[in-house]
Amino acid sequence: MNSTSYVLAIILAAGEGKRMYSKKPKVLHEICGKAMIEYVVDCARKAGVSETVVVVGHGASEVKAKLDNVKFAYQEQQLGTGHAVMQADNFITSGLVLVLYGDTPLLNPETIREMYKFHQEGGFHATILTAEVDNPFSYGRIIRDASDNVVAIVEEKDADSEQRKIKEINSGIYLFDGKFLKKALKELKNDNNQNEYYLTDVIKIFNDNKLKVGAYKINDIEEIMGVNNRLQLSQAASIMSNRILEKHMLNGVTIIDPSNTYIDEGVTIDRDVTILPGSIIKGSTYIEEDAVIGPYTTISDSHIGKGVEVKNSVVLESSIGEGTTIGPFAYLRPGNSIGKYAKVGDFVEMKNSNFGDYSKASHLAYIGDGDVGKGVNLGCGVIFVNYDGKKKHRTKVEDNSFVGCNVNLVAPVVVGKNSYIAAGTTVTRNVPDESLAIGRARQENIEGWVRRKGLLKEEE
Ligand code: UD1
Ligand code: CA
């Protein structure tokens, strides 16, 4: 749209969405990590509207909590789409009004912009977004006169058998001149089969008042698909998912098996990243160039540095520095900051920890609430004993220390830099820099014991 004209978007989102069979308001159901209503609000914003009002009703407080930078109107009882728009009457000026639904997440801003152009160039007072469909059942039908002008919309439930044959349907998306919409809303009645105030009746009122109504017909009916149940939710999600994957591939990301890769809408991926099958990348994750993700990896709300490899692992709310390798089978719980060229190998669990550049935990370790410096080696079976049954404590392992296999570090404790901890040691006291800590029972060998006990196996 252009900067000179004021456009108010009114998004209808008061309905319950009964067929979702859900505690959650329908428009808050997510596709690709984002609520349906957020897609619609973003679409309006990207199309260039001046202001957005969301009409809320069912689950109003939850819907309100989800959205920023929009205004709200409240519809206590759902008495129809016309009634819903009436609730936003205070916001309507003489500028343009764009009506959208909160449950059509696939709409593209370009379509709105083209519809706007069509509206302006045609000098219309109202424009309906329409489409020809093979099965128009349940939709409002576009009624045209002999000279092809749009004169009304008739709802399925009010249509006669001839009208039901019409294949051009109302998407429910409209542009109106605010001044005339405001007037028409006052004239709406609910004398129809559903006893509802239909927004669609505004079209007939416009026509009766000799105002010009246009229909902007689109071919891609996917865009106006409304989500009413969980089946349609999954269909919409799969369409959205394909759009997201295509965008990344066209931007230079290699995705080996798109049908087996899931990327949320809010994810950013640099070029030359490779994503192997079975990867799920969620939230606000950012992946830098040359990283290799997967196979079978879940990453959520994390920052993955340049050239990092993450194999068969789960990474949550963590950041990983350039050149580091993760997995296979590592579990990074929230709150880790891992440095560059480090290694977190198989069966390593880490949470709420810092792990320095060039440090390694190659296998079988638990690093909880740790501060591990640079160049540290944590051997197989090292456990950060962070929990005393009541509280969590931190363990610090300073630069270039070597922690042997099966060491327990009982927090709070500090291992100074350049130290060694002997395998099997349970560390309960701080270890000074450049020291060896060893704490385990001394080994005894009892010679000849097996033969004396008669346990020796017969030699063949
Ligand atoms: C509406 C149109 C129909 C169109 C179809 C496209 C009317 C009368 N009919 O029918 O011509 O083909 O959309 O999908 O407008 N809502 C409210 N408050 C209400 C009623 C509805 O906020 O009182 C919201 C709903 O939450 C939903 C949207 O408006 O997001 C559409 O309502 P719905 O009842 O689904 O309209 P349809 O009967 O499908
Ligand atoms: Ca509907």
Short mmCIF file of C-alpha atoms and ligand atoms in Angstrom, two decimals:
data_model
loop_
_atom_site.label_atom_id
_atom_site.label_comp_id
_atom_site.label_asym_id
_atom_site.label_seq_id
_atom_site.Cartn_x
_atom_site.Cartn_y
_atom_site.Cartn_z
CA MET A 1 0.00 0.00 0.00
CA ASN A 2 1.25 3.57 -0.17
CA SER A 3 2.15 5.99 2.56
CA THR A 4 -0.45 8.58 1.65
CA SER A 5 -3.57 6.55 2.42
CA TYR A 6 -4.66 5.39 5.82
CA VAL A 7 -5.61 1.70 6.03
CA LEU A 8 -7.08 0.13 9.14
CA ALA A 9 -6.95 -3.67 9.39
CA ILE A 10 -9.74 -5.33 11.36
CA ILE A 11 -8.95 -8.94 12.16
CA LEU A 12 -11.89 -11.09 13.29
CA ALA A 13 -10.81 -13.52 15.96
CA ALA A 14 -13.64 -13.77 18.47
CA GLY A 15 -14.93 -17.20 17.47
CA GLU A 16 -14.44 -20.22 19.66
CA GLY A 17 -13.35 -22.69 17.03
CA LYS A 18 -15.54 -25.49 18.39
CA ARG A 19 -14.28 -28.02 15.89
CA MET A 20 -10.74 -27.75 17.22
CA TYR A 21 -11.92 -29.49 20.43
CA SER A 22 -9.38 -27.52 22.39
CA LYS A 23 -8.93 -25.55 25.60
CA LYS A 24 -6.96 -23.06 23.59
CA PRO A 25 -8.63 -20.34 21.46
CA LYS A 26 -8.47 -21.43 17.83
CA VAL A 27 -6.34 -18.54 16.58
CA LEU A 28 -3.59 -19.38 19.09
CA HIS A 29 -2.97 -22.81 17.60
CA GLU A 30 0.45 -22.79 16.02
CA ILE A 31 1.82 -23.68 12.65
CA CYS A 32 5.59 -23.85 12.27
CA GLY A 33 6.14 -22.38 15.72
CA LYS A 34 3.90 -19.34 15.37
CA ALA A 35 0.24 -18.78 16.31
CA MET A 36 -2.17 -18.43 13.37
CA ILE A 37 -3.25 -14.96 14.49
CA GLU A 38 0.40 -13.82 14.50
CA TYR A 39 0.72 -14.74 10.83
CA VAL A 40 -2.36 -12.67 10.04
CA VAL A 41 -1.17 -9.67 12.07
CA ASP A 42 2.27 -9.90 10.39
CA CYS A 43 0.66 -10.20 6.98
CA ALA A 44 -1.32 -7.01 7.54
CA ARG A 45 1.80 -5.25 8.77
CA LYS A 46 3.90 -6.40 5.82
CA ALA A 47 1.16 -5.31 3.44
CA GLY A 48 1.59 -1.85 4.93
CA VAL A 49 -1.55 -1.17 6.97
CA SER A 50 -1.47 1.89 9.23
CA GLU A 51 -3.12 0.29 12.22
CA THR A 52 -4.56 -3.09 13.27
CA VAL A 53 -7.54 -3.87 15.48
CA VAL A 54 -8.13 -7.45 16.52
CA VAL A 55 -11.70 -8.33 17.50
CA VAL A 56 -11.42 -10.76 20.40
CA GLY A 57 -14.06 -12.72 22.31
CA HIS A 58 -13.40 -16.33 23.22
CA GLY A 59 -10.12 -16.55 25.13
CA ALA A 60 -9.72 -12.78 24.79
CA SER A 61 -7.07 -12.40 27.48
CA GLU A 62 -4.91 -15.17 26.04
CA VAL A 63 -5.14 -13.76 22.53
CA LYS A 64 -4.32 -10.27 23.82
CA ALA A 65 -1.29 -11.55 25.69
CA LYS A 66 0.12 -13.00 22.48
CA LEU A 67 0.06 -9.85 20.36
CA ASP A 68 2.08 -6.63 20.42
CA ASN A 69 1.44 -3.30 18.74
CA VAL A 70 -2.19 -3.90 17.90
CA LYS A 71 -5.44 -2.52 19.31
CA PHE A 72 -8.30 -4.67 20.50
CA ALA A 73 -12.07 -4.58 20.30
CA TYR A 74 -14.16 -6.93 22.39
CA GLN A 75 -17.12 -8.91 21.10
CA GLU A 76 -18.88 -10.44 24.05
CA GLN A 77 -21.32 -12.59 22.10
CA GLN A 78 -20.55 -13.95 18.66
CA LEU A 79 -23.55 -12.61 16.76
CA GLY A 80 -21.95 -12.75 13.33
CA THR A 81 -19.13 -11.31 11.23
CA GLY A 82 -21.00 -8.01 10.74
CA HIS A 83 -21.54 -7.73 14.47
CA ALA A 84 -17.83 -8.40 15.02
CA VAL A 85 -16.86 -5.51 12.74
CA MET A 86 -19.39 -3.26 14.54
CA GLN A 87 -17.38 -3.75 17.73
CA ALA A 88 -14.44 -2.04 16.03
CA ASP A 89 -16.62 0.84 14.83
CA ASN A 90 -14.76 3.40 16.99
CA PHE A 91 -11.59 2.76 15.06
CA ILE A 92 -13.17 3.15 11.63
CA THR A 93 -12.47 6.50 9.95
CA SER A 94 -13.01 7.71 6.42
CA GLY A 95 -9.85 5.84 5.43
CA LEU A 96 -9.75 2.32 4.04
CA VAL A 97 -10.69 -0.74 6.10
CA LEU A 98 -9.16 -4.14 5.40
CA VAL A 99 -11.07 -7.06 6.96
CA LEU A 100 -9.18 -10.29 7.65
CA TYR A 101 -9.84 -13.45 9.68
CA GLY A 102 -7.54 -14.69 12.43
CA ASP A 103 -7.74 -18.25 11.15
CA THR A 104 -6.34 -17.81 7.62
CA PRO A 105 -2.60 -17.99 8.24
CA LEU A 106 -1.52 -18.65 4.65
CA LEU A 107 -2.46 -15.28 3.19
CA ASN A 108 0.45 -13.42 1.57
CA PRO A 109 0.99 -9.67 1.96
CA GLU A 110 1.59 -9.36 -1.82
CA THR A 111 -1.99 -10.51 -2.39
CA ILE A 112 -3.28 -7.76 -0.11
CA ARG A 113 -1.15 -5.21 -1.91
CA GLU A 114 -2.45 -6.34 -5.30
CA MET A 115 -6.01 -6.27 -4.03
CA TYR A 116 -5.40 -2.74 -2.77
CA LYS A 117 -4.12 -1.69 -6.19
CA PHE A 118 -7.16 -3.25 -7.83
CA HIS A 119 -9.42 -1.39 -5.39
CA GLN A 120 -7.75 1.99 -6.00
CA GLU A 121 -7.39 1.69 -9.75
CA GLY A 122 -10.96 0.46 -10.20
CA GLY A 123 -12.33 3.29 -8.07
CA PHE A 124 -14.28 0.77 -5.96
CA HIS A 125 -15.94 1.48 -2.63
CA ALA A 126 -15.67 -2.16 -1.62
CA THR A 127 -13.51 -4.97 -2.98
CA ILE A 128 -14.02 -8.64 -2.12
CA LEU A 129 -11.21 -11.15 -2.42
CA THR A 130 -12.77 -14.09 -4.26
CA ALA A 131 -11.78 -17.39 -5.86
CA GLU A 132 -13.30 -20.00 -8.16
CA VAL A 133 -13.38 -23.38 -6.45
CA ASP A 134 -14.55 -26.83 -7.51
CA ASN A 135 -16.35 -27.41 -4.27
CA PRO A 136 -17.90 -24.15 -3.06
CA PHE A 137 -19.88 -25.86 -0.29
CA SER A 138 -20.20 -23.84 2.93
CA TYR A 139 -18.84 -20.63 1.44
CA GLY A 140 -20.72 -17.46 0.65
CA ARG A 141 -21.34 -17.19 -3.13
CA ILE A 142 -20.61 -14.11 -5.23
CA ILE A 143 -23.75 -12.94 -7.04
CA ARG A 144 -23.22 -10.92 -10.22
CA ASP A 145 -25.71 -9.14 -12.46
CA ALA A 146 -26.08 -9.47 -16.25
CA SER A 147 -23.18 -7.08 -16.81
CA ASP A 148 -20.98 -9.04 -14.40
CA ASN A 149 -21.07 -6.49 -11.60
CA VAL A 150 -20.99 -7.87 -8.07
CA VAL A 151 -24.33 -7.19 -6.43
CA ALA A 152 -24.40 -9.39 -3.32
CA ILE A 153 -22.98 -12.32 -1.39
CA VAL A 154 -25.35 -15.12 -0.43
CA GLU A 155 -24.45 -17.54 2.33
CA GLU A 156 -24.71 -21.30 1.73
CA LYS A 157 -27.51 -21.58 4.27
CA ASP A 158 -29.55 -18.81 2.64
CA ALA A 159 -28.83 -19.70 -0.99
CA ASP A 160 -31.33 -21.24 -3.42
CA SER A 161 -30.37 -24.19 -5.59
CA GLU A 162 -29.29 -21.99 -8.53
CA GLN A 163 -27.09 -19.82 -6.30
CA ARG A 164 -25.51 -22.90 -4.79
CA LYS A 165 -24.16 -23.81 -8.23
CA ILE A 166 -22.04 -20.65 -8.31
CA LYS A 167 -18.37 -21.51 -7.96
CA GLU A 168 -17.04 -18.08 -7.16
CA ILE A 169 -16.76 -17.85 -3.38
CA ASN A 170 -16.21 -15.15 -0.82
CA SER A 171 -12.87 -15.50 0.98
CA GLY A 172 -14.06 -13.25 3.81
CA ILE A 173 -11.31 -10.75 3.03
CA TYR A 174 -12.45 -7.28 1.98
CA LEU A 175 -11.37 -3.70 1.49
CA PHE A 176 -13.96 -1.04 2.27
CA ASP A 177 -14.08 2.72 2.19
CA GLY A 178 -14.49 3.39 5.89
CA LYS A 179 -17.09 6.12 5.59
CA PHE A 180 -19.54 3.92 3.68
CA LEU A 181 -18.79 0.83 5.76
CA LYS A 182 -19.64 2.75 8.92
CA LYS A 183 -23.01 3.71 7.45
CA ALA A 184 -23.79 0.23 6.13
CA LEU A 185 -22.99 -1.40 9.49
CA LYS A 186 -25.84 0.61 11.02
CA GLU A 187 -28.26 -0.90 8.53
CA LEU A 188 -27.33 -4.57 9.09
CA LYS A 189 -30.11 -6.89 10.24
CA ASN A 190 -30.05 -10.47 11.41
CA ASP A 191 -33.14 -11.71 9.57
CA ASN A 192 -31.46 -14.71 7.96
CA ASN A 193 -31.20 -18.45 8.52
CA GLN A 194 -28.53 -18.13 11.19
CA ASN A 195 -29.94 -15.03 12.94
CA GLU A 196 -26.55 -13.45 12.56
CA TYR A 197 -25.41 -10.00 11.51
CA TYR A 198 -23.62 -10.91 8.29
CA LEU A 199 -20.78 -8.71 7.11
CA THR A 200 -21.59 -10.06 3.66
CA ASP A 201 -24.87 -8.09 3.66
CA VAL A 202 -22.82 -4.89 3.54
CA ILE A 203 -22.17 -5.72 -0.13
CA LYS A 204 -25.85 -5.62 -0.99
CA ILE A 205 -26.25 -2.37 0.95
CA PHE A 206 -23.37 -0.84 -1.01
CA ASN A 207 -24.99 -1.97 -4.22
CA ASP A 208 -28.40 -0.59 -3.22
CA ASN A 209 -26.69 2.74 -2.56
CA LYS A 210 -25.05 2.69 -6.01
CA LEU A 211 -21.59 2.29 -4.52
CA LYS A 212 -19.10 0.41 -6.68
CA VAL A 213 -18.20 -3.14 -5.60
CA GLY A 214 -15.31 -5.08 -7.13
CA ALA A 215 -14.17 -8.68 -6.84
CA TYR A 216 -10.47 -9.36 -6.92
CA LYS A 217 -10.22 -12.98 -7.97
CA ILE A 218 -7.15 -15.03 -7.05
CA ASN A 219 -6.05 -18.42 -8.38
CA ASP A 220 -4.15 -19.76 -5.40
CA ILE A 221 -6.97 -20.80 -3.09
CA GLU A 222 -4.42 -22.14 -0.60
CA GLU A 223 -3.90 -18.57 0.57
CA ILE A 224 -7.45 -18.10 1.77
CA MET A 225 -7.73 -21.51 3.40
CA GLY A 226 -9.40 -21.19 6.80
CA VAL A 227 -8.44 -23.53 9.60
CA ASN A 228 -11.44 -24.98 11.43
CA ASN A 229 -10.15 -28.31 12.73
CA ARG A 230 -6.90 -30.15 13.44
CA LEU A 231 -6.86 -31.79 10.04
CA GLN A 232 -6.87 -28.38 8.35
CA LEU A 233 -4.32 -27.22 10.91
CA SER A 234 -1.92 -29.94 9.76
CA GLN A 235 -2.65 -29.18 6.09
CA ALA A 236 -1.92 -25.50 6.63
CA ALA A 237 1.24 -26.40 8.55
CA SER A 238 2.50 -28.57 5.75
CA ILE A 239 1.93 -25.82 3.17
CA MET A 240 3.68 -23.30 5.43
CA SER A 241 6.52 -25.73 6.07
CA ASN A 242 7.12 -26.13 2.35
CA ARG A 243 7.18 -22.37 1.90
CA ILE A 244 9.79 -22.04 4.67
CA LEU A 245 11.98 -24.84 3.33
CA GLU A 246 11.81 -23.44 -0.20
CA LYS A 247 12.82 -20.00 1.04
CA HIS A 248 15.91 -21.41 2.77
CA MET A 249 16.90 -23.58 -0.18
CA LEU A 250 16.59 -20.65 -2.57
CA ASN A 251 18.73 -18.62 -0.14
CA GLY A 252 21.58 -21.14 -0.33
CA VAL A 253 20.84 -23.74 2.35
CA THR A 254 21.22 -27.41 1.35
CA ILE A 255 18.34 -29.48 2.69
CA ILE A 256 18.90 -33.13 1.89
CA ASP A 257 15.37 -34.37 2.54
CA PRO A 258 12.82 -31.55 2.73
CA SER A 259 9.99 -33.97 3.43
CA ASN A 260 11.77 -34.96 6.60
CA THR A 261 12.94 -31.57 7.84
CA TYR A 262 10.98 -29.09 9.97
CA ILE A 263 12.01 -25.46 10.33
CA ASP A 264 10.03 -22.89 12.28
CA GLU A 265 9.09 -19.59 10.75
CA GLY A 266 11.36 -17.61 13.11
CA VAL A 267 14.59 -19.47 12.24
CA THR A 268 17.47 -17.73 10.43
CA ILE A 269 19.98 -19.78 8.42
CA ASP A 270 23.02 -18.48 6.57
CA ARG A 271 24.14 -19.78 3.21
CA ASP A 272 26.09 -23.00 2.78
CA VAL A 273 24.54 -24.61 5.82
CA THR A 274 23.64 -28.27 5.26
CA ILE A 275 20.64 -29.83 6.95
CA LEU A 276 20.48 -33.61 7.04
CA PRO A 277 17.26 -35.65 7.36
CA GLY A 278 15.23 -35.76 10.53
CA SER A 279 16.16 -32.29 11.73
CA ILE A 280 13.73 -30.07 13.64
CA ILE A 281 14.85 -26.46 14.03
CA LYS A 282 12.68 -24.33 16.23
CA GLY A 283 12.00 -20.93 17.73
CA SER A 284 14.44 -18.12 17.12
CA THR A 285 17.42 -20.31 16.23
CA TYR A 286 20.18 -18.73 14.16
CA ILE A 287 22.60 -20.96 12.25
CA GLU A 288 25.75 -19.49 10.74
CA GLU A 289 27.37 -20.51 7.47
CA ASP A 290 28.93 -23.91 6.80
CA ALA A 291 27.28 -25.55 9.80
CA VAL A 292 26.08 -29.13 9.30
CA ILE A 293 22.95 -30.06 11.21
CA GLY A 294 21.61 -33.58 11.66
CA PRO A 295 20.71 -36.24 10.96
CA TYR A 296 18.00 -36.57 13.59
CA THR A 297 18.69 -33.41 15.52
CA THR A 298 16.44 -30.98 17.38
CA ILE A 299 17.61 -27.42 17.90
CA SER A 300 15.49 -24.83 19.68
CA ASP A 301 16.15 -21.13 20.35
CA SER A 302 19.90 -21.50 19.91
CA HIS A 303 22.81 -19.82 18.18
CA ILE A 304 24.90 -22.22 16.13
CA GLY A 305 28.26 -20.78 15.02
CA LYS A 306 30.08 -21.04 11.75
CA GLY A 307 31.07 -24.55 10.69
CA VAL A 308 29.57 -26.22 13.75
CA GLU A 309 28.47 -29.85 13.38
CA VAL A 310 25.54 -31.14 15.40
CA LYS A 311 24.78 -34.83 14.91
CA ASN A 312 21.87 -36.83 16.37
CA SER A 313 21.54 -34.40 19.26
CA VAL A 314 19.18 -32.12 21.12
CA VAL A 315 20.23 -28.48 21.64
CA LEU A 316 17.99 -26.16 23.65
CA GLU A 317 18.54 -22.45 24.35
CA SER A 318 22.29 -22.65 23.98
CA SER A 319 25.00 -20.99 21.96
CA ILE A 320 27.78 -22.89 20.23
CA GLY A 321 30.95 -21.26 18.94
CA GLU A 322 32.63 -21.64 15.56
CA GLY A 323 34.01 -25.03 14.60
CA THR A 324 32.67 -26.93 17.59
CA THR A 325 31.28 -30.45 17.19
CA ILE A 326 28.28 -31.74 19.09
CA GLY A 327 27.16 -35.35 19.33
CA PRO A 328 26.24 -37.89 18.27
CA PHE A 329 23.72 -38.25 21.07
CA ALA A 330 24.51 -35.16 23.10
CA TYR A 331 21.79 -33.43 25.11
CA LEU A 332 22.28 -29.72 25.66
CA ARG A 333 19.61 -28.45 28.01
CA PRO A 334 18.96 -24.72 28.31
CA GLY A 335 21.57 -22.17 29.28
CA ASN A 336 24.86 -23.35 27.79
CA SER A 337 27.48 -21.18 26.20
CA ILE A 338 30.01 -23.33 24.40
CA GLY A 339 33.17 -21.83 22.92
CA LYS A 340 34.99 -22.32 19.64
CA TYR A 341 36.56 -25.55 18.38
CA ALA A 342 35.28 -27.46 21.40
CA LYS A 343 33.91 -30.98 21.42
CA VAL A 344 30.85 -32.28 23.20
CA GLY A 345 30.67 -35.92 22.25
CA ASP A 346 28.37 -38.88 22.63
CA PHE A 347 26.15 -39.25 25.69
CA VAL A 348 27.19 -35.95 27.18
CA GLU A 349 24.49 -33.97 28.97
CA MET A 350 25.12 -30.31 29.69
CA LYS A 351 22.97 -27.60 31.25
CA ASN A 352 23.41 -24.05 32.45
CA SER A 353 27.14 -24.23 31.83
CA ASN A 354 29.97 -22.36 30.19
CA PHE A 355 32.40 -24.49 28.24
CA GLY A 356 35.55 -22.80 26.92
CA ASP A 357 37.30 -22.81 23.55
CA TYR A 358 39.14 -26.03 22.63
CA SER A 359 37.71 -27.90 25.63
CA LYS A 360 36.51 -31.45 25.23
CA ALA A 361 34.05 -33.81 26.85
CA SER A 362 34.29 -36.61 24.35
CA HIS A 363 31.93 -39.10 25.94
CA LEU A 364 29.61 -40.01 28.79
CA ALA A 365 29.65 -36.98 31.06
CA TYR A 366 27.22 -34.78 32.98
CA ILE A 367 28.13 -31.11 33.09
CA GLY A 368 25.55 -29.25 35.17
CA ASP A 369 26.02 -25.69 36.44
CA GLY A 370 29.65 -25.74 35.36
CA ASP A 371 32.18 -23.12 34.37
CA VAL A 372 34.73 -24.95 32.32
CA GLY A 373 37.66 -22.90 31.04
CA LYS A 374 39.66 -23.23 27.83
CA GLY A 375 41.61 -26.29 26.74
CA VAL A 376 40.10 -28.49 29.46
CA ASN A 377 39.74 -32.23 28.94
CA LEU A 378 36.92 -33.97 30.75
CA GLY A 379 37.40 -37.74 30.60
CA CYS A 380 34.81 -40.43 30.14
CA GLY A 381 32.34 -40.60 33.01
CA VAL A 382 33.05 -37.23 34.60
CA ILE A 383 30.11 -36.08 36.68
CA PHE A 384 29.45 -32.58 37.94
CA VAL A 385 27.68 -33.34 41.22
CA ASN A 386 25.67 -30.13 41.27
CA TYR A 387 22.71 -30.99 43.48
CA ASP A 388 22.81 -31.63 47.21
CA GLY A 389 19.14 -32.56 47.44
CA LYS A 390 18.08 -28.99 48.14
CA LYS A 391 20.19 -26.60 46.12
CA LYS A 392 22.23 -26.46 42.96
CA HIS A 393 25.89 -25.42 43.19
CA ARG A 394 28.49 -24.50 40.60
CA THR A 395 31.67 -26.29 39.64
CA LYS A 396 34.58 -24.44 38.13
CA VAL A 397 37.29 -26.15 36.13
CA GLU A 398 39.94 -23.66 35.10
CA ASP A 399 41.96 -23.50 31.86
CA ASN A 400 44.00 -26.43 30.63
CA SER A 401 43.10 -28.85 33.41
CA PHE A 402 42.74 -32.55 32.82
CA VAL A 403 39.96 -34.39 34.62
CA GLY A 404 40.39 -38.16 34.44
CA CYS A 405 37.76 -40.79 33.85
CA ASN A 406 34.97 -41.38 36.36
CA VAL A 407 35.70 -38.31 38.43
CA ASN A 408 32.97 -36.81 40.61
CA LEU A 409 33.30 -33.07 41.11
CA VAL A 410 31.15 -32.31 44.15
CA ALA A 411 29.97 -28.71 43.92
CA PRO A 412 30.65 -26.08 45.01
CA VAL A 413 34.23 -26.74 44.04
CA VAL A 414 37.04 -25.20 41.99
CA VAL A 415 39.70 -27.07 40.07
CA GLY A 416 42.58 -24.63 39.49
CA LYS A 417 44.27 -24.21 36.13
CA ASN A 418 46.76 -26.68 34.69
CA SER A 419 45.76 -29.34 37.23
CA TYR A 420 45.25 -33.07 36.91
CA ILE A 421 42.58 -35.12 38.63
CA ALA A 422 43.33 -38.83 38.77
CA ALA A 423 40.74 -41.21 37.37
CA GLY A 424 38.13 -42.34 39.87
CA THR A 425 38.67 -39.42 42.25
CA THR A 426 35.79 -37.80 44.10
CA VAL A 427 36.75 -34.15 44.44
CA THR A 428 35.18 -32.43 47.44
CA ARG A 429 37.83 -29.79 48.13
CA ASN A 430 39.25 -27.10 45.84
CA VAL A 431 42.29 -28.18 43.83
CA PRO A 432 45.12 -25.60 43.60
CA ASP A 433 46.64 -24.67 40.22
CA GLU A 434 49.20 -27.03 38.73
CA SER A 435 48.44 -29.86 41.21
CA LEU A 436 47.46 -33.49 41.02
CA ALA A 437 44.39 -34.47 43.01
CA ILE A 438 43.96 -38.14 43.73
CA GLY A 439 41.39 -39.53 46.11
CA ARG A 440 40.57 -43.23 45.89
CA ALA A 441 41.22 -46.42 47.90
CA ARG A 442 44.70 -47.81 47.28
CA GLN A 443 44.69 -51.01 45.26
CA GLU A 444 45.74 -54.34 46.88
CA ASN A 445 46.70 -57.48 44.91
CA ILE A 446 46.19 -60.85 46.67
CA GLU A 447 48.40 -63.28 44.80
CA GLY A 448 47.31 -66.91 44.23
CA TRP A 449 43.81 -66.18 45.54
CA VAL A 450 41.91 -67.68 42.56
CA ARG A 451 43.74 -71.06 42.67
CA ARG A 452 43.43 -71.30 46.50
CA LYS A 453 39.68 -70.74 46.24
CA GLY A 454 39.38 -73.48 43.59
CA LEU A 455 38.05 -70.99 41.09
CA LEU A 456 40.59 -71.63 38.37
CA LYS A 457 38.96 -72.87 35.16
CA GLU A 458 40.34 -76.20 33.76
CA GLU A 459 42.85 -75.65 31.03
CA GLU A 460 41.85 -77.51 27.89
C1 UD1 B 1 -17.80 -16.31 6.39
C2 UD1 B 1 -18.59 -15.54 5.33
C3 UD1 B 1 -18.65 -16.36 4.06
C4 UD1 B 1 -17.26 -16.71 3.59
C5 UD1 B 1 -16.50 -17.42 4.67
C6 UD1 B 1 -15.06 -17.59 4.26
C7 UD1 B 1 -20.21 -14.21 6.57
C8 UD1 B 1 -21.61 -14.09 6.97
N1 UD1 B 1 -19.89 -15.25 5.83
O1 UD1 B 1 -18.57 -17.45 6.68
O2 UD1 B 1 -19.33 -15.63 3.04
O3 UD1 B 1 -17.35 -17.52 2.42
O4 UD1 B 1 -16.50 -16.64 5.87
O5 UD1 B 1 -14.37 -18.34 5.21
O6 UD1 B 1 -19.40 -13.37 6.89
N2 UD1 B 1 -16.15 -14.22 13.88
C9 UD1 B 1 -16.16 -13.37 14.96
N3 UD1 B 1 -17.34 -13.06 15.54
C10 UD1 B 1 -18.51 -13.55 15.10
C11 UD1 B 1 -18.50 -14.43 14.00
C12 UD1 B 1 -17.31 -14.75 13.41
O7 UD1 B 1 -15.11 -12.88 15.37
O8 UD1 B 1 -19.55 -13.21 15.70
C13 UD1 B 1 -14.88 -14.58 13.25
C14 UD1 B 1 -14.55 -16.03 13.43
O9 UD1 B 1 -13.76 -16.22 14.59
C15 UD1 B 1 -13.79 -16.35 12.15
C16 UD1 B 1 -14.35 -15.39 11.12
O10 UD1 B 1 -14.98 -14.37 11.85
O11 UD1 B 1 -12.40 -16.09 12.28
C17 UD1 B 1 -15.32 -16.04 10.16
O12 UD1 B 1 -16.42 -16.54 10.87
P1 UD1 B 1 -17.16 -17.87 10.46
O13 UD1 B 1 -18.27 -18.09 11.39
O14 UD1 B 1 -16.18 -18.95 10.26
O15 UD1 B 1 -17.78 -17.43 9.04
P2 UD1 B 1 -18.35 -18.42 7.96
O16 UD1 B 1 -19.67 -18.88 8.35
O17 UD1 B 1 -17.33 -19.42 7.61
CA CA B 2 -15.24 -20.31 8.65
#
